[in-house]
CSV table of C-alpha atoms in Angstrom, one decimal:
chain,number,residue,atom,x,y,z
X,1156,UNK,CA,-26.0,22.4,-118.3
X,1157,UNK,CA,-28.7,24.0,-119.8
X,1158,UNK,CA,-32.7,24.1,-118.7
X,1159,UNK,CA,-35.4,26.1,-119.7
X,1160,UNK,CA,-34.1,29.7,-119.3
X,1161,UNK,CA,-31.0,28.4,-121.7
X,1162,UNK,CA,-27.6,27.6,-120.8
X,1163,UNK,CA,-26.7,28.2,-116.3
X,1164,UNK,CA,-23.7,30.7,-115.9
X,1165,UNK,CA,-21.7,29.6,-113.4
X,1166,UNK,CA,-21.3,32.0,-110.1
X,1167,UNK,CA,-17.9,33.5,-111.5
X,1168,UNK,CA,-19.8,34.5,-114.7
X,1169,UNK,CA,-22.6,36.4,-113.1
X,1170,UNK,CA,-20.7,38.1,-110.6
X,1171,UNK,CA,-20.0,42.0,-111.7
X,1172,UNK,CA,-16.2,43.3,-112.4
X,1173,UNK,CA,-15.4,45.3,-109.6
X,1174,UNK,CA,-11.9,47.2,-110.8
X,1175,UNK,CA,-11.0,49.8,-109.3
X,1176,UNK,CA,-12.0,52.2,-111.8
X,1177,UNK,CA,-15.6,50.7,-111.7
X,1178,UNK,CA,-15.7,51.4,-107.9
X,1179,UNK,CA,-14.2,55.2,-108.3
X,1180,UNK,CA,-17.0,55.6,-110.4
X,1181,UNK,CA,-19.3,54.3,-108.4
X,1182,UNK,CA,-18.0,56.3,-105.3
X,1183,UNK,CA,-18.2,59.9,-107.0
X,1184,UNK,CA,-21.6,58.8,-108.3
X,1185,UNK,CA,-22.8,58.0,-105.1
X,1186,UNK,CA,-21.1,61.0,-103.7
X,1187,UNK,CA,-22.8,63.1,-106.1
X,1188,UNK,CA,-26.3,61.7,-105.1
X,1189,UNK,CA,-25.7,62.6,-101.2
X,1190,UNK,CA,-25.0,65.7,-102.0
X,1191,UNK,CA,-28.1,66.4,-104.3
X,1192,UNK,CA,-29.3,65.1,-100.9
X,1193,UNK,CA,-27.9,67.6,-99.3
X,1194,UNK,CA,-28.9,70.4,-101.9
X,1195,UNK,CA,-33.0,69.1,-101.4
X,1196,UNK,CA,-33.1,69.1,-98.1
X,1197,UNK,CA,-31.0,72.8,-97.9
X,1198,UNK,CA,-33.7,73.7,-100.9
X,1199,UNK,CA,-37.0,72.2,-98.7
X,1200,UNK,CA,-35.9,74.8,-95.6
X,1201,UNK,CA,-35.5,77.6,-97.6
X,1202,UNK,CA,-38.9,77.2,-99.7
X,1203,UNK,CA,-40.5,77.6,-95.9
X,1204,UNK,CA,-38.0,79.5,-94.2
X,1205,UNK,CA,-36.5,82.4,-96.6
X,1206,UNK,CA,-39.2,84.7,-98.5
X,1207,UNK,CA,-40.2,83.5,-102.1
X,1208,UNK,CA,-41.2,85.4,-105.2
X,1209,UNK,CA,-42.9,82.4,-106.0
X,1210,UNK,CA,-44.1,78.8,-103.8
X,1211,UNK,CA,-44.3,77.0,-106.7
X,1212,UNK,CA,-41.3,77.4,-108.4
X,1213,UNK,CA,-39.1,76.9,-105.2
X,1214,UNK,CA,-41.3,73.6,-104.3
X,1215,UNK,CA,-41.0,72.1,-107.9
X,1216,UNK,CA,-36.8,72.8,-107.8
X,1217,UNK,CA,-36.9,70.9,-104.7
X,1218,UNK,CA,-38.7,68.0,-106.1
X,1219,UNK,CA,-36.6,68.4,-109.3
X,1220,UNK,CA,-33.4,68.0,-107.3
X,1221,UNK,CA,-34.9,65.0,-104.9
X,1222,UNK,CA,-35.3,63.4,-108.4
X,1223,UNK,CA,-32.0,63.9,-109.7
X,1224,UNK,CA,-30.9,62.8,-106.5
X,1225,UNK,CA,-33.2,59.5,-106.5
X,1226,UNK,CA,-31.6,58.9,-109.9
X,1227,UNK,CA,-27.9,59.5,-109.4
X,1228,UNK,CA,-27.4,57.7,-106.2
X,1229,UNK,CA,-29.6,54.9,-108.3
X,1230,UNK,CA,-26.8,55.4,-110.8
X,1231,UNK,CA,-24.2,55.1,-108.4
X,1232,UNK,CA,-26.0,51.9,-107.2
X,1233,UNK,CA,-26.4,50.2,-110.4
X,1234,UNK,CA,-22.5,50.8,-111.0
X,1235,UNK,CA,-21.4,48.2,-108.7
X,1236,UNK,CA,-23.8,45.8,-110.0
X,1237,UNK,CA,-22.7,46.5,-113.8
X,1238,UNK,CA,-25.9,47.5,-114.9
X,1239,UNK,CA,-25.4,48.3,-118.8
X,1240,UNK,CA,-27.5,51.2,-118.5
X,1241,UNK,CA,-25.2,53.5,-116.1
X,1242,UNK,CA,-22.6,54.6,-118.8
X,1243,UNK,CA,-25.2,56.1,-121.0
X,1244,UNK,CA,-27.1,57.8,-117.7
X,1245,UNK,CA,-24.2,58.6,-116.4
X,1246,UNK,CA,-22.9,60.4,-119.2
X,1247,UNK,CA,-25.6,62.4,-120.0
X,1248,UNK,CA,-26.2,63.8,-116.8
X,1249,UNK,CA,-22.2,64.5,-116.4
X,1250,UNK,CA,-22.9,66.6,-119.7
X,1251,UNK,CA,-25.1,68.3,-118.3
X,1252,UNK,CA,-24.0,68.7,-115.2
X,1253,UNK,CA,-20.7,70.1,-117.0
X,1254,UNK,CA,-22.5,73.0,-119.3
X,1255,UNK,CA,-24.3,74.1,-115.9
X,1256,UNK,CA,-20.9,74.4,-114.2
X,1257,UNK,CA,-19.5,76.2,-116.9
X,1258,UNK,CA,-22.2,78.6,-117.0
X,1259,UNK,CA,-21.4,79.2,-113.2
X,1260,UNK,CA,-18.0,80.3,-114.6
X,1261,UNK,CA,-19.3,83.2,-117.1
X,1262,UNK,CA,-22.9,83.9,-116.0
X,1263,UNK,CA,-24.6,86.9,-114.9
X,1264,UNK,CA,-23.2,86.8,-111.7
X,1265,UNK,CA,-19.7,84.2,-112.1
X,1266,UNK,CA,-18.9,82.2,-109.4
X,1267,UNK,CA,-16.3,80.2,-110.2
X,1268,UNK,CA,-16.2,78.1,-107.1
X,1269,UNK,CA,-19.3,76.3,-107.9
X,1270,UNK,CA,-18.4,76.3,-111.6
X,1271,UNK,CA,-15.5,74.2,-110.3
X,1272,UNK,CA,-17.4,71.8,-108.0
X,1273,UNK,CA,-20.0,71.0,-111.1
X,1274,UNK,CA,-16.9,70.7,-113.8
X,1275,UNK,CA,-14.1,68.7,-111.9
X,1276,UNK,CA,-16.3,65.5,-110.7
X,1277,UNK,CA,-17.7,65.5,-114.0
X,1278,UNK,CA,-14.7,65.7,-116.0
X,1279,UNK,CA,-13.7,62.8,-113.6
X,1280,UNK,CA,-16.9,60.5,-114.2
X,1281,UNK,CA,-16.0,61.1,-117.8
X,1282,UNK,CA,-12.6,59.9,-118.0
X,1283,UNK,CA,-13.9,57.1,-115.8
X,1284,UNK,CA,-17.1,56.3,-117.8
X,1285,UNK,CA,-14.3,55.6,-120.9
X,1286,UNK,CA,-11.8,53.2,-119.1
X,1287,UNK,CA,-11.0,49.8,-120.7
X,1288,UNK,CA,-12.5,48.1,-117.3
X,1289,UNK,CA,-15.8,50.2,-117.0
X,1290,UNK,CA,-16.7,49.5,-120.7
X,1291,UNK,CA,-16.4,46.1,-119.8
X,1292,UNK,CA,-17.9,46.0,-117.0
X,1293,UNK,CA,-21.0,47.1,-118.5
X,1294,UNK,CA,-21.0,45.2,-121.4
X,1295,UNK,CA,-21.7,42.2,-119.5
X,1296,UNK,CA,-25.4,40.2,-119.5
């Protein structure tokens, strides 16, 4: 049957692929977006509680990492509903994510436990973005 939008999918057609793959990706995405929750509100405290060099900086990190955190848990979202853009968001801010947790590793002052935390989800969400079943899922219309 078609109208004026073009041909009606049926309700099997429009409903998104939920593998388990797709949901494991949306789960560490989501998980990822609490806790750049977490990191905001942990970063909000201390830009009134702990002394500053400067008030400015500290405030525009916070809002920096609310807005990562808007947009990953938006991310994580959007996976279950097999929107096509989450594997390209989703990979760029893995990269990302990645380099800054490898950094952690050999910077200035190493500390390879939050090198870890930053590398190992991502390295996950990259294996996941590349599985037959997300790639399809996100292909859809």
């Amino acid at each position: 049957m078609s109208g004026v939008g073009g041909p009606r999918r049926s309700e099997e057609d429009s409903a998104p692929i939920r593998t388990p793959a797709v949901v494991a990706l949306a789960v560490l995405l989501l998980a990822e977006g609490v806790a750049l929750v977490v990191i905001t509100v942990v970063l909000i405290v201390e830009t009134f509680t702990a002394p500053s060099t400067s008030i400015t900086s500290a405030i525009a990190l916070a809002v920096c990492a609310g807005i990562a955190a808007a947009a990953i848990l938006a991310a994580g979202r959007a996976t279950l509903h097999a929107a096509k853009w989450v594997r390209a968001f989703a990979f760029t801010a893995v990269i990302v994510q990645a380099f800054v947790g490898l950094y952690a590793f050999q910077g200035p002052q190493p500390r390879p436990d939050v090198g870890a935390a930053l590398v190992v989800p991502a390295l996950a969400i990259l294996i996941l973005l590349f599985t037959p079943s997300v790639i399809e899922a996100t292909r859809r219309n």
